[in-house]
Coordinates of C-alpha atoms and ligand atoms in Angstrom, one line a residue:
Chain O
X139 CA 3.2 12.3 13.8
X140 CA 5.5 8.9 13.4
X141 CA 6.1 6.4 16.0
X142 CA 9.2 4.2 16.9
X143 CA 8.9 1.4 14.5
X144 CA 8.9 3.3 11.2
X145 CA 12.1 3.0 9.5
X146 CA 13.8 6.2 9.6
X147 CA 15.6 7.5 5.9
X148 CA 18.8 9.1 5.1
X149 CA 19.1 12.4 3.4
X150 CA 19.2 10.5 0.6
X151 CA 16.6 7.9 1.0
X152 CA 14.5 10.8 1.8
X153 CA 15.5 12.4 -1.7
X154 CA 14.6 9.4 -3.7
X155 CA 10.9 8.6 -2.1
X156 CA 10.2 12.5 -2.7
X157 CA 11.1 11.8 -5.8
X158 CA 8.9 8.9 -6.3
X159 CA 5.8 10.7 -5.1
X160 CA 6.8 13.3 -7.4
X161 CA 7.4 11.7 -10.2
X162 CA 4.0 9.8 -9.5
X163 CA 2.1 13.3 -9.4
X164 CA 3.4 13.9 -12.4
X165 CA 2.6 11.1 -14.2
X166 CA -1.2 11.4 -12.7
X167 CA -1.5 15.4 -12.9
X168 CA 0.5 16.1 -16.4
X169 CA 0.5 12.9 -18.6
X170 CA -2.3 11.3 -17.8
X171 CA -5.1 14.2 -18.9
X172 CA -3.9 13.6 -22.3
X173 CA -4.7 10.0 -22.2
X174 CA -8.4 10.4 -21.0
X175 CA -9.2 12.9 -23.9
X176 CA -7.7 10.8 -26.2
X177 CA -9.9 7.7 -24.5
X178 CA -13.2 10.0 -25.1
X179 CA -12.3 10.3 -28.7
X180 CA -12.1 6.7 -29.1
X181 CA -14.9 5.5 -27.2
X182 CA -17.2 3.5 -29.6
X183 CA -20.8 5.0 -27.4
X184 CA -22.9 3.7 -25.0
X185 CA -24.1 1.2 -27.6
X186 CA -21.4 -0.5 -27.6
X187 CA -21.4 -3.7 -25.6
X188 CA -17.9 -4.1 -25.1
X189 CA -17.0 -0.1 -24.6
X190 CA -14.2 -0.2 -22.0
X191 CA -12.4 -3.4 -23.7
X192 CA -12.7 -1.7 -27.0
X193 CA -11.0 1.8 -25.5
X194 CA -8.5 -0.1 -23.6
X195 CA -7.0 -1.8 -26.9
X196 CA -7.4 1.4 -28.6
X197 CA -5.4 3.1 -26.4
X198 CA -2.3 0.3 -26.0
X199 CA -2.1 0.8 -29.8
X200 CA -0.9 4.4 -28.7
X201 CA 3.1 4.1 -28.0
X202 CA 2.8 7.2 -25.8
X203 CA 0.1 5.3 -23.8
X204 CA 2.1 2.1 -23.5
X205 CA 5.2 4.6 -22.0
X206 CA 2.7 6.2 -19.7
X207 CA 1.7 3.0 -18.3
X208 CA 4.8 1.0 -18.4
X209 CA 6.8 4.3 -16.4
X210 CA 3.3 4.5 -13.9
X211 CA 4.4 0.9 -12.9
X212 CA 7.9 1.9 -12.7
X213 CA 7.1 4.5 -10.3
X214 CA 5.6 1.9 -8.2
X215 CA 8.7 -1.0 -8.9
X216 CA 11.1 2.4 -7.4
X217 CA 8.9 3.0 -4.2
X218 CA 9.5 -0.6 -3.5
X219 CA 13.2 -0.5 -4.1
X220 CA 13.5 2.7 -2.5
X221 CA 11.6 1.7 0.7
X222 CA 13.6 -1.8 1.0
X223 CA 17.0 -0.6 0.3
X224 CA 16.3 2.0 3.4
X225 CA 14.7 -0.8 5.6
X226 CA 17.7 -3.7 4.9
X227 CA 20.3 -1.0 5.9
X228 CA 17.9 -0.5 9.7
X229 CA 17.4 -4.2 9.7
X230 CA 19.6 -4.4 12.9
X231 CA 18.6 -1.4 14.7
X232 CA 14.5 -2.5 14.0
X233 CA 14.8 -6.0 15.3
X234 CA 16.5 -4.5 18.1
X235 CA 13.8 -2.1 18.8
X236 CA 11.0 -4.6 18.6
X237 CA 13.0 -6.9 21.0
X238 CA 13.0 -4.0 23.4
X239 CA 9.0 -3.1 22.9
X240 CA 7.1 -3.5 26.5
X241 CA 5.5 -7.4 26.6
X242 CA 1.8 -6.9 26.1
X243 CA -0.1 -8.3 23.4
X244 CA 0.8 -11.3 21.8
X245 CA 1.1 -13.2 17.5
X246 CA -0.1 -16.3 16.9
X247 CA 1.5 -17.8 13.7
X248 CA 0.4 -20.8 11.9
X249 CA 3.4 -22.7 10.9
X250 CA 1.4 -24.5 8.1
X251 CA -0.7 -21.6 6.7
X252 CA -1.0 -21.9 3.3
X253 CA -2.1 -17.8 1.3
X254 CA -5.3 -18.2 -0.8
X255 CA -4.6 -18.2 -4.3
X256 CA -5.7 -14.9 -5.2
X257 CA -2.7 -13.6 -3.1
X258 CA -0.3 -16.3 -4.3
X259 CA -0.7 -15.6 -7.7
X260 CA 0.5 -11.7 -8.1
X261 CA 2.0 -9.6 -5.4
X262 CA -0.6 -7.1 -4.4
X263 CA 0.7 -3.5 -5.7
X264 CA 4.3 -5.0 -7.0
X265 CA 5.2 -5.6 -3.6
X266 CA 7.9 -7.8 -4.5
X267 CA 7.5 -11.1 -1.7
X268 CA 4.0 -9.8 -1.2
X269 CA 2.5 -10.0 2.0
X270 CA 2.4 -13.3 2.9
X271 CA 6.1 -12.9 2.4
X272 CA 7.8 -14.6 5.3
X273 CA 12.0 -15.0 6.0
X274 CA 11.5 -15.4 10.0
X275 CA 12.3 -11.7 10.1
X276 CA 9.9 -8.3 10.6
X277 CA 11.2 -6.4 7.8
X278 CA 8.8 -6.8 5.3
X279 CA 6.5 -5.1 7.6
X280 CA 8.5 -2.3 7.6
X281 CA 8.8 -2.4 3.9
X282 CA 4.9 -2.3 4.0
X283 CA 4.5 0.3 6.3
X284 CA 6.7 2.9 5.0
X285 CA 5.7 2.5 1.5
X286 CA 2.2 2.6 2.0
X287 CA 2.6 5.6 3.4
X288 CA 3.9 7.3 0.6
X289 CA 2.0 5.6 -2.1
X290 CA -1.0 7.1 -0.4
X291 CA 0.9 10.5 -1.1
X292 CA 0.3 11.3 2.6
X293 CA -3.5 11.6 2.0
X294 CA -4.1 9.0 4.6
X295 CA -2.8 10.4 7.5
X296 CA 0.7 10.9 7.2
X297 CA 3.1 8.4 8.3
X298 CA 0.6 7.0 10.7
X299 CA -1.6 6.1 7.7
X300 CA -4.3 5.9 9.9
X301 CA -7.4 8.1 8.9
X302 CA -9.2 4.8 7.6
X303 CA -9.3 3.2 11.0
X304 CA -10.7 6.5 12.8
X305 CA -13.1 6.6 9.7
X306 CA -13.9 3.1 10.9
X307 CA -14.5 4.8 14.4
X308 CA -16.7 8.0 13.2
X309 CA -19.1 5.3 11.3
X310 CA -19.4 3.4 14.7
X311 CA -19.9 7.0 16.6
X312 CA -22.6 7.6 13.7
X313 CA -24.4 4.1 13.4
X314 CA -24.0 2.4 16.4
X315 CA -23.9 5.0 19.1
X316 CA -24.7 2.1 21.6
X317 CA -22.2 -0.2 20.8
X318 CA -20.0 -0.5 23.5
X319 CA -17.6 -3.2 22.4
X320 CA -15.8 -5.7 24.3
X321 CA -13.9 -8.0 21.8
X322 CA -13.1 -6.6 18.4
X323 CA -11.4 -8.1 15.2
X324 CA -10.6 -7.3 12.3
X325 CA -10.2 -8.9 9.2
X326 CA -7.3 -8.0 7.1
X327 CA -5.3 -6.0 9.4
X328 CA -2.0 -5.5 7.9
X329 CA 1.0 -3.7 10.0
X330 CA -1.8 -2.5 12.1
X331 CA -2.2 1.0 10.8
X332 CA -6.3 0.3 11.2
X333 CA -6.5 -1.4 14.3
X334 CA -4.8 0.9 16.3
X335 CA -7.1 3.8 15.8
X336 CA -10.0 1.6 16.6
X337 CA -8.0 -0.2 19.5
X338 CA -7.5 3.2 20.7
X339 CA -11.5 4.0 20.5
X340 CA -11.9 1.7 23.1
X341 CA -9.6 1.0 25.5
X342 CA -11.5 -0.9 27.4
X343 CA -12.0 -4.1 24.4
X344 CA -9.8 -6.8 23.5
X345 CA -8.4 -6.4 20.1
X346 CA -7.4 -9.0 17.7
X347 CA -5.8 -8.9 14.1
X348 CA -5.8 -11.5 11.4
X349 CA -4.0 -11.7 8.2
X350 CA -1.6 -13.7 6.6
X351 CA 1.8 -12.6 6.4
X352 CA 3.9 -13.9 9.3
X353 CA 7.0 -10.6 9.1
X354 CA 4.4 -8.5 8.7
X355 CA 2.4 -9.3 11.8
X356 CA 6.0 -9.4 13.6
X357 CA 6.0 -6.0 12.8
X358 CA 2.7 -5.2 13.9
X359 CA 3.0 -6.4 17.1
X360 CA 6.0 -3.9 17.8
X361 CA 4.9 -1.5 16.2
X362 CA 1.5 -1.6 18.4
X363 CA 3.4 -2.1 21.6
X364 CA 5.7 0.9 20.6
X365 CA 2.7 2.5 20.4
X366 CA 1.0 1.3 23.7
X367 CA -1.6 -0.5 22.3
X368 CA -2.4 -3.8 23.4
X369 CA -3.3 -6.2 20.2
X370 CA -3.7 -10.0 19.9
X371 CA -2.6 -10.8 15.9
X372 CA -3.0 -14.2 14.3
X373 CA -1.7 -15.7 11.3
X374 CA -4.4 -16.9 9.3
X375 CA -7.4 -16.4 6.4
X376 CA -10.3 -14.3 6.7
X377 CA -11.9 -16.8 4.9
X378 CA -11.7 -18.9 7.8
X379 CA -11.0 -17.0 10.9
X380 CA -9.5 -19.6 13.7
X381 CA -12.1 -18.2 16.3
X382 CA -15.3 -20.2 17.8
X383 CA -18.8 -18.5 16.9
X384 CA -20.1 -15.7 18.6
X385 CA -16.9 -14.5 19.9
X386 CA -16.9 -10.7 18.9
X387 CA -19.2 -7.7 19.3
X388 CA -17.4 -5.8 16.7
X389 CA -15.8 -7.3 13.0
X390 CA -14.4 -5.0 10.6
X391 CA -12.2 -4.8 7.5
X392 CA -10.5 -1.5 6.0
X393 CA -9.7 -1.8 2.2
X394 CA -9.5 -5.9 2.3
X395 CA -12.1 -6.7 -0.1
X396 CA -11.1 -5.4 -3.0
X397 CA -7.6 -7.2 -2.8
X398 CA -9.9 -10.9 -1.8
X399 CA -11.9 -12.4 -4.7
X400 CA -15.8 -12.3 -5.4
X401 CA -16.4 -16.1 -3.9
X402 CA -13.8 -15.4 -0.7
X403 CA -16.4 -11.7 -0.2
X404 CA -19.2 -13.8 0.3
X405 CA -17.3 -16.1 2.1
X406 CA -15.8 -13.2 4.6
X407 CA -19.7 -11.9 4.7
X408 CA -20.7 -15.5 6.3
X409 CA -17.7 -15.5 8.5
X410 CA -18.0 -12.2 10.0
X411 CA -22.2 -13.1 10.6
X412 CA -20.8 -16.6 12.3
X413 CA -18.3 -14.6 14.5
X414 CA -20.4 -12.2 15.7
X415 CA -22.5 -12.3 19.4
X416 CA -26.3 -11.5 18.7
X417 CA -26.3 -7.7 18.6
X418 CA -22.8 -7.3 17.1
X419 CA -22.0 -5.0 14.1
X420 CA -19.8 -5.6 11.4
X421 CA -18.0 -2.9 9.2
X422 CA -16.3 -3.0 5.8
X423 CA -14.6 0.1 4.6
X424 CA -13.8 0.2 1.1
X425 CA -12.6 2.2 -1.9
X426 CA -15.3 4.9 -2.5
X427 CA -16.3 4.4 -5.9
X428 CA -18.8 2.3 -7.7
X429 CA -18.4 0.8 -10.8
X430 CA -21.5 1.7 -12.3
X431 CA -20.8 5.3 -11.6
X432 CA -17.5 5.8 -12.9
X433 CA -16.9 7.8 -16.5
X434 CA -15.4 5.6 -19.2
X435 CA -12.0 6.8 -17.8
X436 CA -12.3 5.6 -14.0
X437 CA -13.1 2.2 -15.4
X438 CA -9.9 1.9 -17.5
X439 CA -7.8 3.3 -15.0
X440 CA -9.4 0.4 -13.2
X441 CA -8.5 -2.0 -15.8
X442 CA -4.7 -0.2 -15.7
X443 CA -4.6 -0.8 -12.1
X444 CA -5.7 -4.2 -12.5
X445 CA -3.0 -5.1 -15.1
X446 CA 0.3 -2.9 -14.1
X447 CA -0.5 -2.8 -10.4
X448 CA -1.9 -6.0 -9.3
X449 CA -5.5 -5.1 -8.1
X450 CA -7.2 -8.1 -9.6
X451 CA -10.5 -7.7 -7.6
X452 CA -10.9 -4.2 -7.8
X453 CA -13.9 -4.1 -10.2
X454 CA -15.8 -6.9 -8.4
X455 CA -15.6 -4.8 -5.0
X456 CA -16.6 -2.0 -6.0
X457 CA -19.5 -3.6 -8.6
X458 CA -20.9 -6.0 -5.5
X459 CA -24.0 -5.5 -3.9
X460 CA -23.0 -5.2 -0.1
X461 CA -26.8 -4.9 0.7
X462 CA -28.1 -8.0 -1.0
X463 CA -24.5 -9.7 0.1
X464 CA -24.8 -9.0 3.8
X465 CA -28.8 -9.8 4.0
X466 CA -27.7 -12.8 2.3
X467 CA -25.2 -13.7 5.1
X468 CA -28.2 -12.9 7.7
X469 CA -27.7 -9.1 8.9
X470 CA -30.1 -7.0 9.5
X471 CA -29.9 -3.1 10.0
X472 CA -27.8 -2.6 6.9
X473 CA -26.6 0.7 5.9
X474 CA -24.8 1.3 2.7
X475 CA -22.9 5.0 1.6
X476 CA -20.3 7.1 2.5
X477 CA -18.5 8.1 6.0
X478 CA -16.4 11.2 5.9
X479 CA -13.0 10.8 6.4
X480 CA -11.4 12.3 9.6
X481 CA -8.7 11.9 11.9
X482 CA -11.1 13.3 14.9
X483 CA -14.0 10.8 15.3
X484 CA -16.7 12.0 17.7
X485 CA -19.2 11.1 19.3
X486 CA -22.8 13.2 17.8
X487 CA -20.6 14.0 14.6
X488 CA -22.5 11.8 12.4
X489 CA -21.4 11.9 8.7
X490 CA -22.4 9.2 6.9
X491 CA -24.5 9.6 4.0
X492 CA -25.6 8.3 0.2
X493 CA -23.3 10.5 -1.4
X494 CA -19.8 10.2 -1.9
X495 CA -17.5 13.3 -1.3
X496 CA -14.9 12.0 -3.3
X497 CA -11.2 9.8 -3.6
X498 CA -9.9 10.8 -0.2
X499 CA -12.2 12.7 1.1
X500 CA -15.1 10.1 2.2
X501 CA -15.1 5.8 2.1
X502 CA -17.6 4.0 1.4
X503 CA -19.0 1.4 3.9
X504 CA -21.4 -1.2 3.7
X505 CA -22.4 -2.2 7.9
X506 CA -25.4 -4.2 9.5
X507 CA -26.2 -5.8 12.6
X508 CA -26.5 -9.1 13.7
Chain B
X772 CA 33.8 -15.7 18.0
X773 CA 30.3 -16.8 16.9
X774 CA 29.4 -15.6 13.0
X775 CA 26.1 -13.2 13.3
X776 CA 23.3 -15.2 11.6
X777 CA 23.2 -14.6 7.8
X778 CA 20.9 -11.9 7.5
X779 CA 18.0 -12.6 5.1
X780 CA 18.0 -10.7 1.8
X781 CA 15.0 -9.1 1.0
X782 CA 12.6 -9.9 -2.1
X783 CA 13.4 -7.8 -5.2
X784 CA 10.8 -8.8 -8.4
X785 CA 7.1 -8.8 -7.7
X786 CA 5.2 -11.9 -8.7
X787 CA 3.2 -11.7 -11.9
X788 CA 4.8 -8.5 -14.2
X789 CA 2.9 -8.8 -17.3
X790 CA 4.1 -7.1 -20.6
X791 CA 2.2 -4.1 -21.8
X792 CA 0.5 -5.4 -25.3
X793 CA 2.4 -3.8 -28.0
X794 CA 5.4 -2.6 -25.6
X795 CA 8.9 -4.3 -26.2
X796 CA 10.1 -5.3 -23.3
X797 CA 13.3 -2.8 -24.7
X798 CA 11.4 -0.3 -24.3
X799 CA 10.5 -0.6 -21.1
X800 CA 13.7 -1.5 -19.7
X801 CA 14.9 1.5 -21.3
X802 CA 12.5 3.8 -19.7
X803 CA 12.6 1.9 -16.4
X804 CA 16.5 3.3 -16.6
X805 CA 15.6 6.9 -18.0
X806 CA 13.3 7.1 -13.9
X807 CA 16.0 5.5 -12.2
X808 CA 18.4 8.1 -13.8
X809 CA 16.7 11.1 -13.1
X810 CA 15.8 9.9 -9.4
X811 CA 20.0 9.7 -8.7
X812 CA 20.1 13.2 -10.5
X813 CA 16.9 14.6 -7.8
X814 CA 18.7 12.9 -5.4
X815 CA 22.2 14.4 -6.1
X816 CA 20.7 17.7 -6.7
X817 CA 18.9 17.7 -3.4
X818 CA 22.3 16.3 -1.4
X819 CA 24.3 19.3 -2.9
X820 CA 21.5 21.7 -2.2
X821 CA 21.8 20.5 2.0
X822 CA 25.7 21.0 1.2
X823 CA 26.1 24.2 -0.4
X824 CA 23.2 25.7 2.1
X825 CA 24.9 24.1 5.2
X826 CA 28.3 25.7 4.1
X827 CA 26.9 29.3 3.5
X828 CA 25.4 29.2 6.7
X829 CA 28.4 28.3 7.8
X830 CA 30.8 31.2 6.5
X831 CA 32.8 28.6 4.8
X832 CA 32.1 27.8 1.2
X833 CA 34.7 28.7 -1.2
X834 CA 33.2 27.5 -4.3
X835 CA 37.2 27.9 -6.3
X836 CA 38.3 25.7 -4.0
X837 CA 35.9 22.7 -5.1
X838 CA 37.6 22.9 -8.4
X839 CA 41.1 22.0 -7.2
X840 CA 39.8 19.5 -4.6
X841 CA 41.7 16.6 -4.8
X842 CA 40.4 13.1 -2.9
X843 CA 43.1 10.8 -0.7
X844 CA 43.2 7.3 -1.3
X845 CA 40.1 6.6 1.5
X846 CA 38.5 9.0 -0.2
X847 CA 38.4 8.0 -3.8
X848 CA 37.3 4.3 -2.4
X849 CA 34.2 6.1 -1.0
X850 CA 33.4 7.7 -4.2
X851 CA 33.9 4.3 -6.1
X852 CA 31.5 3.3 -4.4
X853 CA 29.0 5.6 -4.7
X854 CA 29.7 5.3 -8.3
X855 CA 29.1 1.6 -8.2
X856 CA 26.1 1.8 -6.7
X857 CA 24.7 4.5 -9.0
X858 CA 25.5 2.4 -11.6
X859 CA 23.8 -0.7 -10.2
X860 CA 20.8 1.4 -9.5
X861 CA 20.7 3.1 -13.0
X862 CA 21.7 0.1 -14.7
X863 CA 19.0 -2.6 -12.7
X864 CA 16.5 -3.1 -14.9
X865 CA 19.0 -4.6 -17.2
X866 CA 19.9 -7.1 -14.5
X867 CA 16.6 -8.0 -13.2
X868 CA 15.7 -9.0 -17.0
X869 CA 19.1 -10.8 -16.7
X870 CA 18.1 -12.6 -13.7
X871 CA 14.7 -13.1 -14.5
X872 CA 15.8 -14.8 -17.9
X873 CA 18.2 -16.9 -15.9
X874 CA 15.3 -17.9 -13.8
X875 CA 13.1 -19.5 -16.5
Ligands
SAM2134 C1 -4.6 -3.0 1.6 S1 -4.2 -3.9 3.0 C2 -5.1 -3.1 4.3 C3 -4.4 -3.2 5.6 C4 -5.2 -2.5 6.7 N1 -6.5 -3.1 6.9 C5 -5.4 -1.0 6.5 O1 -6.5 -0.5 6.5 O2 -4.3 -0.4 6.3 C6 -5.1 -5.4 2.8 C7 -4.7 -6.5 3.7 O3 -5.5 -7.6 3.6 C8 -4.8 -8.8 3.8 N2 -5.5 -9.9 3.2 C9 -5.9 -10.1 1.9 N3 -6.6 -11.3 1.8 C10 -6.7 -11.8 3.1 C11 -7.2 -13.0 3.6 N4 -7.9 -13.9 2.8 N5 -7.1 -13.2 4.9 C12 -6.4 -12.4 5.7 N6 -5.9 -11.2 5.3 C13 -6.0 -11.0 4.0 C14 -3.5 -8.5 3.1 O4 -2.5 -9.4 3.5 C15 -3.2 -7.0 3.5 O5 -2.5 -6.9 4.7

């Protein structure tokens, strides 16, 4: 499935992001097997008290590492130029088909918005202009959308990218079989591919979307009115939503806390208690790993990721304590683990649980009641 | 006639590329243009693939006759720039070190 907004590709364009996912599954599935035995053989033991530092400057002393690592984020530097070459050369034909979208829903920008520093100081995934990128046009939206689809090596849903949203959904289904929301937001939306799932859960709700890149949430809107949803998006910073208290019976975020910092978590954890009506639930899907269970080589390709792919906050997510983090903020009902991935949520399915089922398969999710 | 409005270029280089310890910055340039390389050759490969598939189907390939093909003036301007481009593709790494030193 695909919907009006994504930019199309050539024969051609289509050749070169195929490569790029191949070329990615290589690098993953062929190289990089050699590079976690040779970590194990250099991993000073459990006594050691600096054992993932230590491996990681063992193994950059390794030239065949440094290739591994420096062609891994050329892999990622070609999606992007791949994915923007296509999208310049539809630049007419998109802004033409946004203008042409049915009129419901509307964006709110912020003319004086400033991106937290965390954002401002690396472009998230090499995302050259990164998403706060703004030029009074939608196309880094469609940058955004069409790459993250294949960077997530159609794992996530296809082109619609959109199992985390209905995973968002099935947890709701699970946890909350009485919530029966009205006004929902969530935090971090992106070009939407989240919030339309969940819009589409309940038709009956307003929506609204916050995040911080102006062409992005240009691109949002059309793409959710292409796809007849009805969405309110705003221009501004989760760590500060522009909305009065009590205004929603359903926050979430989907992968935003990872790419935040640790203060601006506890921050979005206060925020999202604060927004919420008495009774209201919030969600946060994230990554499903935690740090403390990871082997030796999960936490350097952590540290890779961190380095040669701009994912700063990565090992603070996924070390927090969402339990203690959201009683802190004042929720009660808390439930921590792991909600199956599916593009079906039902009603009665249930599927949450302690154990994760593994990269892709399951998310984690930390959610609690107000 | 009114000029369209300049269309905005897009963003190229992603903020904060840090070096990889160890790495010369050759190095990597060099295999940055090694990926680009072989992604024109998949590319290519693919593209002639469609062709030569599309023609058989077809009833019309006569694989002697590619050898004496000879292009017309439009048509060696479209394959100049194909060229061009390959080579600016192939070849970018070496400018965006150019223009990232000329940013500094
Ligand atoms: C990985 S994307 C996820 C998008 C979407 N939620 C999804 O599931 O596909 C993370 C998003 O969080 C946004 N973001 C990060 N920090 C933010 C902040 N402080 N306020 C609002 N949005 C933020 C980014 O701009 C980006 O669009």
């Amino acid at each position: 499935m695909s919907h009006p907004m994504l930019p199309a590709t050539t024969h051609d364009e289509a050749a070169a992001q195929l490569f790029v996912r191949d070329f990615k599954m290589f690098l993953t599935e062929s190289v990089e097997p050699g590079h976690r035995a040779r970590a194990e053989r250099l991993d000073p033991g459990a006594s050691s008290n600096a054992r993932v530092e230590t491996v990681y400057d063992r193994l950059h002393a390794d030239e065949g590492f440094r290739a591994w690592a420096s062609l891994r984020r050329t892999s990622q530097e070609m999606l992007w130029a791949g994915v923007s070459e296509s999208v310049a050369r539809q630049a007419d034909s998109l802004e033409a088909l946004a203008a042409a979208a049915p009129e419901h829903g509307s964006l709110t920008l912020d003319p004086n918005f400033v991106q937290p520093a965390y954002l401002d100081s690396g472009d998230v995934h090499l995302m050259p202009g990164g998403y706060a990128h703004d030029d009074g046009a939608l196309l880094q939206g469609a940058v955004m959308d069409r790459g993250g689809a294949v960077y997530m090596l159609g794992r996530n849903g296809g082109l619609m990218n959109d199992v985390r949203g209905h995973t968002i959904v099935a947890h709701i289904f699970a946890q909350y079989p009485d919530l029966d929301p009205r006004e929902i937001l969530e935090l971090g939306c992106g070009v939407g591919t989240s919030l339309i799932p969940v819009a589409s859960a309940f038709p009956d709700a307003q929506v609204h979307g916050i995040d911080v890149g102006a062409a992005m949430l240009r691109y949002a809107l059309a793409r959710a009115r292409h796809l007849g949803a009805t969405v309110h998006l705003h221009q501004g910073d989760a760590e500060n939503p522009p909305f009065p208290d009590a205004s929603f019976d359903l926050v979430f975020s989907s992968v935003l806390l990872h790419e935040t910092s640790p203060a601006a978590i506890a921050n979005i954890m206060a925020q999202c208690y604060r927004l919420l009506k008495p009774g209201g639930v919030v969600v946060h899907l994230e990554v499903p790993n935690r740090y403390d269970e990871l082997d030796l080589w999960g936490k350097i390709r952590g540290e890779i990721e961190a380095d040669y792919n701009n994912e700063p906050n990565w090992k603070a997510a996924i070390s927090a304590d969402y339990r203690a983090l959201l009683a802190q903020a004042g929720f009660s009902d808390i439930a921590v683990g792991y909600q199956a991935a599916t593009s079906t949520p039902l009603r009665g399915a249930g599927g949450f649980s302690d154990t994760s089922m593994g990269t892709f398969r399951s998310w984690f999710v930390a959610s609690a009641r107000k | 006639m009114t000029q369209p409005a300049p269309r905005p270029t897009m963003p190229t280089r992603a903020k904060r590329r840090i070096p990889v310890p160890g790495q010369s910055p050759a190095e990597d340039r060099m295999l940055a243009m090694i990926a680009a390389l072989a992604s024109e050759l998949a590319v290519t490969r693919e593209r002639l693939d469609s062709v030569e598939r599309l023609l058989e189907r077809a009833n019309i390939v006569d694989r002697a006759a590619i050898e004496t093909f000879t292009p017309d003036a439009a048509q060696s301007s479209d394959r100049d720039a194909i060229r061009r481009r390959l080579i600016a593709h192939i070849f970018g790494p070496l400018r965006s070190d150019a223009d990232a030193q000329g940013d500094a």
